[in-house]
PDB file of C-alpha atoms in Angstrom:
ATOM      1  CA  MET A   6     -98.793 -94.628 -51.291  1.00 62.00           C
ATOM      2  CA  GLU A   7     -95.647 -92.589 -49.753  1.00 61.00           C
ATOM      3  CA  ALA A   8     -93.976 -95.997 -49.448  1.00 66.00           C
ATOM      4  CA  TYR A   9     -94.245 -96.524 -53.082  1.00 64.00           C
ATOM      5  CA  SER A  10     -93.119 -92.984 -53.749  1.00 62.00           C
ATOM      6  CA  LYS A  11     -90.186 -93.589 -51.852  1.00 63.00           C
ATOM      7  CA  LYS A  12     -89.092 -96.345 -53.593  1.00 67.00           C
ATOM      8  CA  ARG A  13     -89.392 -94.559 -56.724  1.00 63.00           C
ATOM      9  CA  ARG A  14     -87.268 -92.038 -55.634  1.00 61.00           C
ATOM     10  CA  LEU A  15     -84.991 -94.387 -54.565  1.00 67.00           C
ATOM     11  CA  VAL A  16     -84.792 -96.452 -57.693  1.00 62.00           C
ATOM     12  CA  GLY A  17     -84.507 -93.219 -59.770  1.00 57.00           C
ATOM     13  CA  THR A  18     -80.914 -92.608 -58.066  1.00 65.00           C
ATOM     14  CA  LYS A  19     -79.623 -96.057 -59.330  1.00 68.00           C
ATOM     15  CA  PRO A  20     -78.191 -96.559 -62.614  1.00 73.00           C
ATOM     16  CA  ASN A  21     -79.573 -98.647 -65.444  1.00 71.00           C
ATOM     17  CA  THR A  22     -82.869 -99.726 -63.358  1.00 74.00           C
ATOM     18  CA  PRO A  23     -86.103 -99.173 -64.413  1.00 75.00           C
ATOM     19  CA  VAL A  24     -88.502 -96.790 -62.503  1.00 70.00           C
ATOM     20  CA  PRO A  25     -91.644 -97.916 -61.654  1.00 72.00           C
ATOM     21  CA  PRO A  26     -94.742 -96.078 -62.819  1.00 76.00           C
ATOM     22  CA  PRO A  27     -95.963 -93.014 -60.886  1.00 70.00           C
ATOM     23  CA  ILE A  28     -99.253 -93.265 -59.018  1.00 68.00           C
ATOM     24  CA  ASP A  29    -102.110 -91.556 -60.614  1.00 68.00           C
ATOM     25  CA  SER A  30    -102.660 -87.829 -59.862  1.00 67.00           C
ATOM     26  CA  ASP A  31    -106.288 -88.262 -59.168  1.00 68.00           C
ATOM     27  CA  ILE A  32    -105.760 -90.902 -56.685  1.00 69.00           C
ATOM     28  CA  THR A  33    -103.009 -88.985 -54.989  1.00 69.00           C
ATOM     29  CA  GLU A  34    -105.290 -85.707 -55.078  1.00 66.00           C
ATOM     30  CA  MET A  35    -108.089 -87.926 -53.446  1.00 67.00           C
ATOM     31  CA  PHE A  36    -106.269 -89.269 -50.549  1.00 69.00           C
ATOM     32  CA  SER A  37    -104.676 -85.912 -50.062  1.00 70.00           C
ATOM     33  CA  MET A  38    -108.330 -84.491 -49.671  1.00 68.00           C
ATOM     34  CA  LEU A  39    -109.386 -87.144 -47.523  1.00 69.00           C
ATOM     35  CA  GLU A  40    -106.298 -86.655 -44.905  1.00 72.00           C
ATOM     36  CA  ILE A  41    -106.782 -82.989 -44.946  1.00 72.00           C
ATOM     37  CA  GLN A  42    -110.423 -83.581 -43.968  1.00 67.00           C
ATOM     38  CA  ALA A  43    -109.495 -86.246 -41.443  1.00 66.00           C
ATOM     39  CA  THR A  44    -107.098 -84.200 -39.781  1.00 67.00           C
ATOM     40  CA  PHE A  45    -108.744 -80.735 -39.665  1.00 62.00           C
ATOM     41  CA  TRP A  46    -111.914 -82.428 -38.094  1.00 60.00           C
ATOM     42  CA  GLY A  47    -109.444 -83.641 -34.986  1.00 59.00           C
ATOM     43  CA  GLY A  48    -108.737 -86.849 -33.238  1.00 57.00           C
ATOM     44  CA  ASP A  49    -105.610 -87.549 -35.090  1.00 65.00           C
ATOM     45  CA  ARG A  50    -103.160 -89.295 -32.361  1.00 69.00           C
ATOM     46  CA  ARG A  51    -100.660 -90.424 -34.548  1.00 74.00           C
ATOM     47  CA  SER A  52     -96.757 -89.843 -32.899  1.00 83.00           C
ATOM     48  CA  SER A  53     -95.152 -86.735 -33.186  1.00 85.00           C
ATOM     49  CA  ALA A  54     -92.432 -88.862 -35.067  1.00 88.00           C
ATOM     50  CA  LEU A  55     -94.700 -89.814 -37.794  1.00 87.00           C
ATOM     51  CA  HIS A  56     -96.224 -86.504 -38.302  1.00 87.00           C
ATOM     52  CA  LEU A  57     -92.629 -85.004 -38.556  1.00 89.00           C
ATOM     53  CA  GLU A  58     -92.150 -87.878 -41.706  1.00 89.00           C
ATOM     54  CA  ARG A  59     -95.348 -87.140 -43.146  1.00 88.00           C
ATOM     55  CA  MET A  60     -94.140 -83.141 -43.021  1.00 91.00           C
ATOM     56  CA  ARG A  61     -91.099 -83.911 -44.815  1.00 92.00           C
ATOM     57  CA  ASP A  62     -92.515 -86.184 -47.597  1.00 89.00           C
ATOM     58  CA  CYS A  63     -95.065 -83.427 -48.383  1.00 90.00           C
ATOM     59  CA  GLU A  64     -92.236 -81.050 -48.493  1.00 91.00           C
ATOM     60  CA  ILE A  65     -90.688 -83.432 -51.118  1.00 89.00           C
ATOM     61  CA  ALA A  66     -94.034 -83.827 -53.021  1.00 86.00           C
ATOM     62  CA  VAL A  67     -94.332 -80.123 -53.614  1.00 90.00           C
ATOM     63  CA  GLY A  68     -90.876 -80.045 -55.473  1.00 88.00           C
ATOM     64  CA  GLU A  69     -90.011 -76.924 -57.266  1.00 93.00           C
ATOM     65  CA  ILE A  70     -92.722 -74.120 -58.087  1.00 96.00           C
ATOM     66  CA  PRO A  71     -92.786 -72.877 -61.427  1.00 96.00           C
ATOM     67  CA  LYS A  72     -93.124 -68.948 -62.202  1.00 96.00           C
ATOM     68  CA  GLU A  73     -96.314 -69.837 -63.843  1.00 97.00           C
ATOM     69  CA  PHE A  74     -98.725 -72.699 -63.892  1.00 96.00           C
ATOM     70  CA  LYS A  75     -99.439 -74.104 -67.350  1.00 92.00           C
ATOM     71  CA  ASP A  76    -102.068 -76.125 -66.345  1.00 93.00           C
ATOM     72  CA  ILE A  77    -104.834 -75.667 -63.536  1.00 93.00           C
ATOM     73  CA  ARG A  78    -104.089 -79.579 -62.290  1.00 91.00           C
ATOM     74  CA  ASP A  79    -100.705 -78.957 -61.557  1.00 92.00           C
ATOM     75  CA  ALA A  80    -101.737 -76.031 -59.272  1.00 95.00           C
ATOM     76  CA  TRP A  81    -104.369 -78.296 -57.644  1.00 92.00           C
ATOM     77  CA  ARG A  82    -101.538 -80.903 -57.180  1.00 90.00           C
ATOM     78  CA  MET A  83     -99.257 -78.497 -55.699  1.00 93.00           C
ATOM     79  CA  VAL A  84    -101.239 -76.992 -53.182  1.00 94.00           C
ATOM     80  CA  PHE A  85    -102.214 -80.075 -51.382  1.00 91.00           C
ATOM     81  CA  PRO A  86     -98.910 -80.854 -50.047  1.00 92.00           C
ATOM     82  CA  ILE A  87     -98.119 -77.566 -48.932  1.00 95.00           C
ATOM     83  CA  LEU A  88    -101.298 -77.695 -46.561  1.00 92.00           C
ATOM     84  CA  LEU A  89    -100.660 -80.847 -45.598  1.00 91.00           C
ATOM     85  CA  ARG A  90     -96.976 -79.877 -44.648  1.00 93.00           C
ATOM     86  CA  ALA A  91     -98.325 -77.326 -42.337  1.00 92.00           C
ATOM     87  CA  ILE A  92    -101.027 -79.659 -40.743  1.00 89.00           C
ATOM     88  CA  HIS A  93     -98.265 -81.952 -39.936  1.00 90.00           C
ATOM     89  CA  LEU A  94     -96.127 -79.283 -38.734  1.00 91.00           C
ATOM     90  CA  ARG A  95     -98.425 -78.428 -36.062  1.00 86.00           C
ATOM     91  CA  LEU A  96     -99.736 -81.983 -35.326  1.00 85.00           C
ATOM     92  CA  ALA A  97     -96.055 -83.039 -34.566  1.00 84.00           C
ATOM     93  CA  GLN A  98     -95.901 -80.449 -31.836  1.00 77.00           C
ATOM     94  CA  SER A  99     -99.286 -80.948 -30.376  1.00 69.00           C
ATOM     95  CA  ASN A 100     -99.164 -84.987 -30.329  1.00 57.00           C
ATOM     96  CA  ALA A 101     -95.556 -85.166 -28.837  1.00 55.00           C
ATOM     97  CA  GLY A 102     -95.325 -87.575 -26.015  1.00 46.00           C
ATOM     98  CA  THR A 103     -98.951 -88.477 -26.794  1.00 43.00           C
ATOM     99  CA  PRO A 104     -99.096 -92.344 -27.071  1.00 42.00           C
ATOM    100  CA  LEU A 105    -100.888 -94.022 -29.952  1.00 40.00           C
ATOM    101  CA  SER A 106    -103.787 -95.958 -28.452  1.00 42.00           C
ATOM    102  CA  SER A 107    -106.504 -97.818 -30.429  1.00 40.00           C
ATOM    103  CA  ASP A 108    -109.106 -97.619 -27.888  1.00 41.00           C
ATOM    104  CA  ALA A 109    -108.572 -94.003 -26.668  1.00 41.00           C
ATOM    105  CA  LYS A 110    -111.996 -92.271 -26.759  1.00 39.00           C
ATOM    106  CA  LEU A 111    -111.534 -89.182 -28.489  1.00 39.00           C
ATOM    107  CA  SER A 112    -113.689 -86.274 -28.647  1.00 45.00           C
ATOM    108  CA  HIS A 113    -113.268 -83.992 -31.829  1.00 46.00           C
ATOM    109  CA  ALA A 114    -111.279 -80.783 -31.258  1.00 47.00           C
ATOM    110  CA  PRO A 115    -111.086 -79.138 -34.536  1.00 53.00           C
ATOM    111  CA  MET A 116    -108.191 -78.742 -36.449  1.00 49.00           C
ATOM    112  CA  ILE A 117    -109.131 -75.240 -37.065  1.00 61.00           C
ATOM    113  CA  THR A 118    -108.198 -74.003 -33.628  1.00 61.00           C
ATOM    114  CA  LEU A 119    -105.192 -76.015 -33.132  1.00 70.00           C
ATOM    115  CA  ALA A 120    -102.382 -74.935 -30.882  1.00 72.00           C
ATOM    116  CA  PRO A 121     -99.727 -72.579 -32.632  1.00 83.00           C
ATOM    117  CA  VAL A 122     -96.583 -73.961 -33.211  1.00 86.00           C
ATOM    118  CA  ALA A 123     -93.655 -73.314 -30.521  1.00 82.00           C
ATOM    119  CA  GLY A 124     -89.830 -72.860 -30.917  1.00 86.00           C
ATOM    120  CA  ASP A 125     -87.411 -71.274 -33.367  1.00 90.00           C
ATOM    121  CA  ALA A 126     -86.996 -74.185 -35.365  1.00 91.00           C
ATOM    122  CA  GLN A 127     -90.877 -74.434 -35.863  1.00 92.00           C
ATOM    123  CA  HIS A 128     -91.500 -70.902 -36.918  1.00 93.00           C
ATOM    124  CA  ALA A 129     -88.623 -71.166 -39.499  1.00 94.00           C
ATOM    125  CA  GLU A 130     -90.397 -74.138 -40.817  1.00 95.00           C
ATOM    126  CA  LEU A 131     -93.685 -71.995 -40.742  1.00 95.00           C
ATOM    127  CA  ARG A 132     -92.131 -69.498 -42.635  1.00 96.00           C
ATOM    128  CA  SER A 133     -91.099 -71.988 -44.932  1.00 96.00           C
ATOM    129  CA  VAL A 134     -94.131 -73.032 -45.721  1.00 96.00           C
ATOM    130  CA  LEU A 135     -96.050 -69.346 -46.022  1.00 97.00           C
ATOM    131  CA  SER A 136     -93.146 -68.780 -48.367  1.00 97.00           C
ATOM    132  CA  GLN A 137     -94.238 -71.577 -50.657  1.00 97.00           C
ATOM    133  CA  PHE A 138     -97.714 -70.577 -50.595  1.00 97.00           C
ATOM    134  CA  ARG A 139     -96.801 -67.031 -51.683  1.00 97.00           C
ATOM    135  CA  GLN A 140     -94.779 -68.653 -54.441  1.00 97.00           C
ATOM    136  CA  TRP A 141     -97.713 -70.943 -55.480  1.00 98.00           C
ATOM    137  CA  ALA A 142    -100.015 -67.776 -55.635  1.00 97.00           C
ATOM    138  CA  SER A 143     -97.722 -66.171 -57.757  1.00 97.00           C
ATOM    139  CA  ALA A 144     -97.677 -68.912 -60.223  1.00 98.00           C
ATOM    140  CA  PHE A 145    -101.684 -69.106 -59.965  1.00 97.00           C
ATOM    141  CA  GLU A 146    -102.096 -65.370 -60.722  1.00 97.00           C
ATOM    142  CA  PRO A 147    -102.554 -65.688 -64.479  1.00 96.00           C
ATOM    143  CA  PHE A 148    -105.285 -68.116 -63.878  1.00 95.00           C
ATOM    144  CA  LEU A 149    -107.093 -65.386 -61.924  1.00 94.00           C
ATOM    145  CA  ARG A 150    -106.462 -62.787 -64.480  1.00 93.00           C
ATOM    146  CA  ARG A 151    -108.058 -64.891 -67.082  1.00 91.00           C
ATOM    147  CA  THR A 152    -111.321 -65.251 -65.340  1.00 90.00           C
ATOM    148  CA  LYS A 153    -112.174 -61.576 -65.579  1.00 88.00           C
ATOM    149  CA  ASN A 154    -112.412 -62.224 -69.316  1.00 91.00           C
ATOM    150  CA  PRO A 155    -116.318 -62.100 -69.756  1.00 89.00           C
ATOM    151  CA  LEU A 156    -116.194 -64.982 -72.408  1.00 90.00           C
ATOM    152  CA  VAL A 157    -114.645 -67.674 -69.975  1.00 90.00           C
ATOM    153  CA  SER A 158    -117.051 -70.369 -69.173  1.00 92.00           C
ATOM    154  CA  THR A 159    -118.557 -71.052 -65.812  1.00 88.00           C
ATOM    155  CA  ASP A 160    -117.018 -74.472 -65.465  1.00 89.00           C
ATOM    156  CA  VAL A 161    -113.471 -72.749 -66.042  1.00 92.00           C
ATOM    157  CA  LEU A 162    -114.739 -69.831 -63.406  1.00 91.00           C
ATOM    158  CA  LYS A 163    -115.939 -72.405 -60.861  1.00 90.00           C
ATOM    159  CA  ASN A 164    -112.930 -74.484 -61.013  1.00 91.00           C
ATOM    160  CA  VAL A 165    -110.454 -71.514 -60.745  1.00 95.00           C
ATOM    161  CA  MET A 166    -112.508 -70.072 -57.760  1.00 94.00           C
ATOM    162  CA  THR A 167    -112.699 -73.154 -55.847  1.00 92.00           C
ATOM    163  CA  LEU A 168    -108.969 -73.430 -55.963  1.00 94.00           C
ATOM    164  CA  TYR A 169    -108.475 -69.809 -55.139  1.00 96.00           C
ATOM    165  CA  ILE A 170    -110.607 -70.165 -52.177  1.00 95.00           C
ATOM    166  CA  TYR A 171    -108.889 -73.318 -51.179  1.00 92.00           C
ATOM    167  CA  TYR A 172    -105.496 -71.452 -51.374  1.00 96.00           C
ATOM    168  CA  LEU A 173    -106.817 -68.522 -49.348  1.00 96.00           C
ATOM    169  CA  ALA A 174    -108.085 -70.558 -46.540  1.00 94.00           C
ATOM    170  CA  ALA A 175    -105.269 -72.559 -46.535  1.00 93.00           C
ATOM    171  CA  PHE A 176    -102.688 -69.981 -46.380  1.00 96.00           C
ATOM    172  CA  MET A 177    -104.984 -67.847 -43.415  1.00 95.00           C
ATOM    173  CA  TRP A 178    -105.167 -70.987 -41.499  1.00 93.00           C
ATOM    174  CA  ALA A 179    -101.136 -71.576 -41.836  1.00 93.00           C
ATOM    175  CA  ALA A 180    -100.743 -67.905 -41.065  1.00 95.00           C
ATOM    176  CA  SER A 181    -102.625 -68.255 -37.837  1.00 93.00           C
ATOM    177  CA  GLY A 182    -100.276 -70.860 -36.577  1.00 91.00           C
ATOM    178  CA  SER A 183     -97.429 -68.550 -35.167  1.00 92.00           C
ATOM    179  CA  ALA A 184     -97.326 -68.331 -31.507  1.00 89.00           C
ATOM    180  CA  ASN A 185     -97.205 -64.603 -31.631  1.00 90.00           C
ATOM    181  CA  ARG A 186    -100.754 -63.384 -32.586  1.00 89.00           C
ATOM    182  CA  ALA A 187     -99.568 -60.077 -33.734  1.00 91.00           C
ATOM    183  CA  ASP A 188     -97.694 -61.793 -36.548  1.00 93.00           C
ATOM    184  CA  TYR A 189    -101.229 -62.598 -38.319  1.00 95.00           C
ATOM    185  CA  TYR A 190    -104.068 -60.927 -36.133  1.00 95.00           C
ATOM    186  CA  ARG A 191    -105.484 -57.792 -37.581  1.00 95.00           C
ATOM    187  CA  CYS A 192    -102.916 -58.340 -40.448  1.00 96.00           C
ATOM    188  CA  TYR A 193    -104.817 -59.930 -43.238  1.00 97.00           C
ATOM    189  CA  THR A 194    -108.302 -57.892 -43.480  1.00 97.00           C
ATOM    190  CA  LYS A 195    -107.854 -57.605 -47.163  1.00 97.00           C
ATOM    191  CA  GLU A 196    -107.172 -61.157 -47.799  1.00 97.00           C
ATOM    192  CA  LEU A 197    -110.212 -62.012 -45.341  1.00 97.00           C
ATOM    193  CA  CYS A 198    -112.565 -59.986 -46.970  1.00 98.00           C
ATOM    194  CA  GLU A 199    -111.466 -61.510 -50.398  1.00 97.00           C
ATOM    195  CA  LEU A 200    -112.081 -64.891 -48.870  1.00 97.00           C
ATOM    196  CA  VAL A 201    -115.561 -64.107 -47.648  1.00 97.00           C
ATOM    197  CA  ARG A 202    -116.395 -62.054 -50.901  1.00 96.00           C
ATOM    198  CA  VAL A 203    -115.458 -64.978 -53.448  1.00 95.00           C
ATOM    199  CA  CYS A 204    -117.355 -67.684 -50.827  1.00 92.00           C
ATOM    200  CA  LYS A 205    -120.283 -65.553 -51.344  1.00 92.00           C
ATOM    201  CA  MET A 206    -120.104 -65.489 -55.090  1.00 90.00           C
ATOM    202  CA  MET A 207    -119.522 -69.215 -55.285  1.00 87.00           C
ATOM    203  CA  SER A 208    -122.390 -69.810 -52.900  1.00 82.00           C
ATOM    204  CA  ASP A 209    -124.626 -67.941 -55.035  1.00 75.00           C
ATOM    205  CA  VAL A 210    -123.827 -69.895 -58.277  1.00 67.00           C
ATOM    206  CA  ASN A 211    -123.192 -73.459 -56.961  1.00 62.00           C
ATOM    207  CA  ASP A 212    -126.408 -75.154 -55.759  1.00 58.00           C
ATOM    208  CA  GLU A 213    -124.920 -78.397 -54.454  1.00 58.00           C
ATOM    209  CA  TYR A 214    -126.128 -79.500 -51.170  1.00 52.00           C
ATOM    210  CA  PHE A 215    -123.815 -82.334 -50.500  1.00 50.00           C
ATOM    211  CA  SER A 216    -120.074 -82.430 -51.479  1.00 55.00           C
ATOM    212  CA  LEU A 217    -117.169 -84.850 -50.722  1.00 50.00           C
ATOM    213  CA  ASP A 218    -114.838 -81.823 -51.392  1.00 60.00           C
ATOM    214  CA  ILE A 219    -114.067 -78.777 -49.313  1.00 63.00           C
ATOM    215  CA  ARG A 220    -115.786 -76.130 -50.921  1.00 77.00           C
ATOM    216  CA  ILE A 221    -117.025 -72.837 -48.733  1.00 86.00           C
ATOM    217  CA  VAL A 222    -118.193 -74.476 -45.691  1.00 87.00           C
ATOM    218  CA  MET A 223    -114.547 -74.784 -43.777  1.00 86.00           C
ATOM    219  CA  PRO A 224    -112.823 -71.690 -45.489  1.00 91.00           C
ATOM    220  CA  LEU A 225    -115.307 -69.481 -43.976  1.00 93.00           C
ATOM    221  CA  GLN A 226    -114.950 -71.235 -40.583  1.00 90.00           C
ATOM    222  CA  VAL A 227    -111.130 -69.993 -40.766  1.00 92.00           C
ATOM    223  CA  VAL A 228    -112.137 -66.552 -41.077  1.00 94.00           C
ATOM    224  CA  ALA A 229    -114.567 -66.682 -38.368  1.00 94.00           C
ATOM    225  CA  MET A 230    -112.622 -68.753 -35.636  1.00 91.00           C
ATOM    226  CA  ASN A 231    -108.851 -67.952 -36.578  1.00 92.00           C
ATOM    227  CA  PHE A 232    -109.329 -64.186 -37.229  1.00 95.00           C
ATOM    228  CA  ARG A 233    -112.563 -62.958 -35.610  1.00 95.00           C
ATOM    229  CA  HIS A 234    -113.111 -59.939 -37.640  1.00 97.00           C
ATOM    230  CA  ARG A 235    -116.577 -58.867 -36.334  1.00 97.00           C
ATOM    231  CA  ALA A 236    -118.312 -57.540 -39.369  1.00 97.00           C
ATOM    232  CA  LEU A 237    -117.089 -60.523 -41.537  1.00 97.00           C
ATOM    233  CA  ARG A 238    -118.296 -63.119 -38.876  1.00 96.00           C
ATOM    234  CA  LYS A 239    -121.581 -61.635 -38.994  1.00 96.00           C
ATOM    235  CA  GLU A 240    -121.696 -61.790 -42.546  1.00 96.00           C
ATOM    236  CA  ILE A 241    -120.509 -65.465 -42.591  1.00 95.00           C
ATOM    237  CA  ILE A 242    -123.218 -66.330 -40.130  1.00 93.00           C
ATOM    238  CA  GLY A 243    -125.896 -64.925 -42.550  1.00 91.00           C
ATOM    239  CA  ILE A 244    -124.261 -67.038 -45.441  1.00 90.00           C
ATOM    240  CA  TYR A 245    -124.501 -70.103 -43.440  1.00 88.00           C
ATOM    241  CA  SER A 246    -128.102 -69.280 -42.692  1.00 86.00           C
ATOM    242  CA  GLN A 247    -128.776 -69.492 -46.301  1.00 81.00           C
ATOM    243  CA  LEU A 248    -126.829 -72.626 -47.063  1.00 73.00           C
ATOM    244  CA  PRO A 249    -128.179 -75.887 -45.874  1.00 61.00           C
ATOM    245  CA  ARG A 250    -125.321 -78.153 -47.091  1.00 67.00           C
ATOM    246  CA  ARG A 251    -123.030 -80.437 -45.826  1.00 67.00           C
ATOM    247  CA  GLU A 252    -119.321 -80.745 -47.160  1.00 68.00           C
ATOM    248  CA  GLY A 253    -117.542 -83.692 -46.330  1.00 63.00           C
ATOM    249  CA  MET A 254    -117.614 -83.800 -42.596  1.00 63.00           C
ATOM    250  CA  TRP A 255    -118.714 -80.277 -42.126  1.00 71.00           C
ATOM    251  CA  ASP A 256    -122.405 -79.702 -41.689  1.00 81.00           C
ATOM    252  CA  ALA A 257    -123.244 -76.073 -42.359  1.00 83.00           C
ATOM    253  CA  ALA A 258    -126.279 -76.170 -39.842  1.00 87.00           C
ATOM    254  CA  MET A 259    -124.097 -77.317 -36.891  1.00 88.00           C
ATOM    255  CA  VAL A 260    -121.209 -75.042 -37.650  1.00 89.00           C
ATOM    256  CA  ILE A 261    -123.501 -71.945 -37.753  1.00 91.00           C
ATOM    257  CA  LYS A 262    -124.707 -73.106 -34.120  1.00 93.00           C
ATOM    258  CA  VAL A 263    -121.053 -73.467 -32.734  1.00 92.00           C
ATOM    259  CA  LEU A 264    -120.008 -70.315 -34.169  1.00 94.00           C
ATOM    260  CA  SER A 265    -123.252 -68.530 -33.083  1.00 95.00           C
ATOM    261  CA  TRP A 266    -122.675 -69.467 -29.487  1.00 96.00           C
ATOM    262  CA  ILE A 267    -118.828 -68.402 -29.836  1.00 96.00           C
ATOM    263  CA  THR A 268    -119.632 -65.263 -31.177  1.00 96.00           C
ATOM    264  CA  GLU A 269    -122.212 -64.291 -28.607  1.00 97.00           C
ATOM    265  CA  ILE A 270    -119.832 -65.237 -25.450  1.00 97.00           C
ATOM    266  CA  GLU A 271    -116.796 -63.184 -27.243  1.00 97.00           C
ATOM    267  CA  GLU A 272    -118.838 -59.956 -28.268  1.00 96.00           C
ATOM    268  CA  VAL A 273    -120.053 -59.141 -24.675  1.00 94.00           C
ATOM    269  CA  GLY A 274    -119.494 -55.767 -24.079  1.00 93.00           C
ATOM    270  CA  LEU A 275    -118.030 -54.979 -27.329  1.00 95.00           C
ATOM    271  CA  VAL A 276    -119.090 -51.843 -28.983  1.00 94.00           C
ATOM    272  CA  ASP A 277    -117.224 -50.789 -32.117  1.00 94.00           C
ATOM    273  CA  GLU A 278    -113.919 -52.876 -32.087  1.00 95.00           C
ATOM    274  CA  GLU A 279    -113.233 -54.151 -35.461  1.00 97.00           C
ATOM    275  CA  TYR A 280    -111.511 -57.583 -34.259  1.00 97.00           C
ATOM    276  CA  VAL A 281    -112.597 -59.406 -30.875  1.00 97.00           C
ATOM    277  CA  PRO A 282    -109.722 -58.337 -28.658  1.00 95.00           C
ATOM    278  CA  GLU A 283    -107.207 -60.817 -28.129  1.00 93.00           C
ATOM    279  CA  ASP A 284    -107.483 -61.060 -24.413  1.00 93.00           C
ATOM    280  CA  CYS A 285    -111.324 -62.283 -24.754  1.00 93.00           C
ATOM    281  CA  VAL A 286    -110.895 -64.913 -27.418  1.00 94.00           C
ATOM    282  CA  ALA A 287    -112.735 -68.083 -26.625  1.00 94.00           C
ATOM    283  CA  THR A 288    -110.543 -71.267 -28.187  1.00 90.00           C
ATOM    284  CA  VAL A 289    -112.652 -74.378 -28.802  1.00 89.00           C
ATOM    285  CA  THR A 290    -110.575 -77.310 -27.004  1.00 86.00           C
ATOM    286  CA  GLY A 291    -113.521 -79.938 -27.493  1.00 85.00           C
ATOM    287  CA  LEU A 292    -116.290 -80.709 -29.928  1.00 86.00           C
ATOM    288  CA  LYS A 293    -118.436 -83.902 -29.065  1.00 87.00           C
ATOM    289  CA  VAL A 294    -120.964 -84.366 -31.914  1.00 86.00           C
ATOM    290  CA  ASP A 295    -123.805 -86.624 -31.770  1.00 88.00           C
ATOM    291  CA  ALA A 296    -124.878 -86.561 -35.672  1.00 83.00           C
ATOM    292  CA  GLU A 297    -127.812 -88.953 -35.030  1.00 88.00           C
ATOM    293  CA  ASN A 298    -129.249 -86.498 -32.509  1.00 92.00           C
ATOM    294  CA  ARG A 299    -128.020 -83.657 -34.136  1.00 91.00           C
ATOM    295  CA  THR A 300    -126.215 -82.366 -30.923  1.00 93.00           C
ATOM    296  CA  ALA A 301    -122.820 -81.070 -29.968  1.00 91.00           C
ATOM    297  CA  VAL A 302    -121.026 -80.229 -26.645  1.00 93.00           C
ATOM    298  CA  ILE A 303    -118.928 -77.451 -27.197  1.00 93.00           C
ATOM    299  CA  GLN A 304    -115.956 -77.177 -24.899  1.00 92.00           C
ATOM    300  CA  CYS A 305    -113.485 -73.757 -24.812  1.00 93.00           C
ATOM    301  CA  LEU A 306    -111.337 -71.839 -23.008  1.00 94.00           C
ATOM    302  CA  GLN A 307    -111.869 -67.916 -22.835  1.00 96.00           C
ATOM    303  CA  GLY A 308    -109.814 -65.250 -22.039  1.00 95.00           C
ATOM    304  CA  VAL A 309    -110.784 -62.493 -19.285  1.00 94.00           C
ATOM    305  CA  ARG A 310    -110.714 -59.144 -20.848  1.00 91.00           C
ATOM    306  CA  GLY A 311    -108.051 -57.103 -18.882  1.00 89.00           C
ATOM    307  CA  CYS A 312    -106.505 -59.944 -17.509  1.00 91.00           C
ATOM    308  CA  PRO A 313    -103.864 -61.414 -19.716  1.00 86.00           C
ATOM    309  CA  GLY A 314    -103.200 -65.167 -19.410  1.00 87.00           C
ATOM    310  CA  GLN A 315    -106.154 -65.857 -17.497  1.00 94.00           C
ATOM    311  CA  THR A 316    -109.144 -67.881 -18.824  1.00 96.00           C
ATOM    312  CA  ILE A 317    -112.135 -69.389 -17.936  1.00 97.00           C
ATOM    313  CA  PRO A 318    -113.436 -73.058 -19.129  1.00 97.00           C
ATOM    314  CA  LYS A 319    -117.063 -72.682 -20.742  1.00 97.00           C
ATOM    315  CA  GLU A 320    -119.174 -75.398 -22.122  1.00 97.00           C
ATOM    316  CA  ASN A 321    -122.576 -75.377 -24.172  1.00 97.00           C
ATOM    317  CA  THR A 322    -124.689 -77.865 -25.734  1.00 97.00           C
ATOM    318  CA  VAL A 323    -126.202 -76.739 -29.168  1.00 95.00           C
ATOM    319  CA  TYR A 324    -128.746 -78.377 -31.286  1.00 95.00           C
ATOM    320  CA  TRP A 325    -129.681 -78.050 -35.042  1.00 88.00           C
TER     321      TRP A 325
END
């Protein structure tokens, strides 16, 4: 698809040359969603150069964001490449110098806890991504206002709120890519509360137990794993416990086990702290899932409270 799109752009610069028809937007959105899910699950070992190329392609695909979206499909179409741009920015750094091997044995290291960006150029790129998200949110705001109308249909409400969840989670995840934790940690309490509120509302009105799309399982993980607001994380575990569902590659039953163990080891000795202190955060480095036997081996590095920079490796097997 990218090669075809590049060909269309190239042909479009030549006079008197017919431009091939565009790829159907439904196909583009479907493959974008699959790419997002695959990279968020982990195990993407493509070279840094390929990720940088995809990052630039996604930046071009966004195009100019209008002051106001006239059609919600335009809003859906634009949010995918903005998120993919952020994903490939971080994967380009993570996979730098990693050879591509077709027979490599991969464990799943969740994209949600991928290492932050490093370097001035990468941080400038991240700031540009966040700026695009803010422009998108401004253009999307009129749709949110319309959902407050008591006469709005349930289908319209679900569509708008699903996209709103998607944006909030994508923006929060992208913001957590800064190497300086002070840039985002403890900075987005209002947005985190809003994301959990809307996810809870949608879980109450949506009785699907399986979906190929990203709905609420992964967005809630972003709140719990990237920002570690303790009260919200406790609420999220409660939401998961009432949510026996699978969304794409994410099984709520597995996620709650992983999250519960991380919560257990991070909150030892904590009393009234709103967030988990930065120096005792446990970062997941590996997740080996055996779906058939419903087990997962979690590997992490946890900081030592009072000893900045010091970490201890930990491992646990969970069953669901």
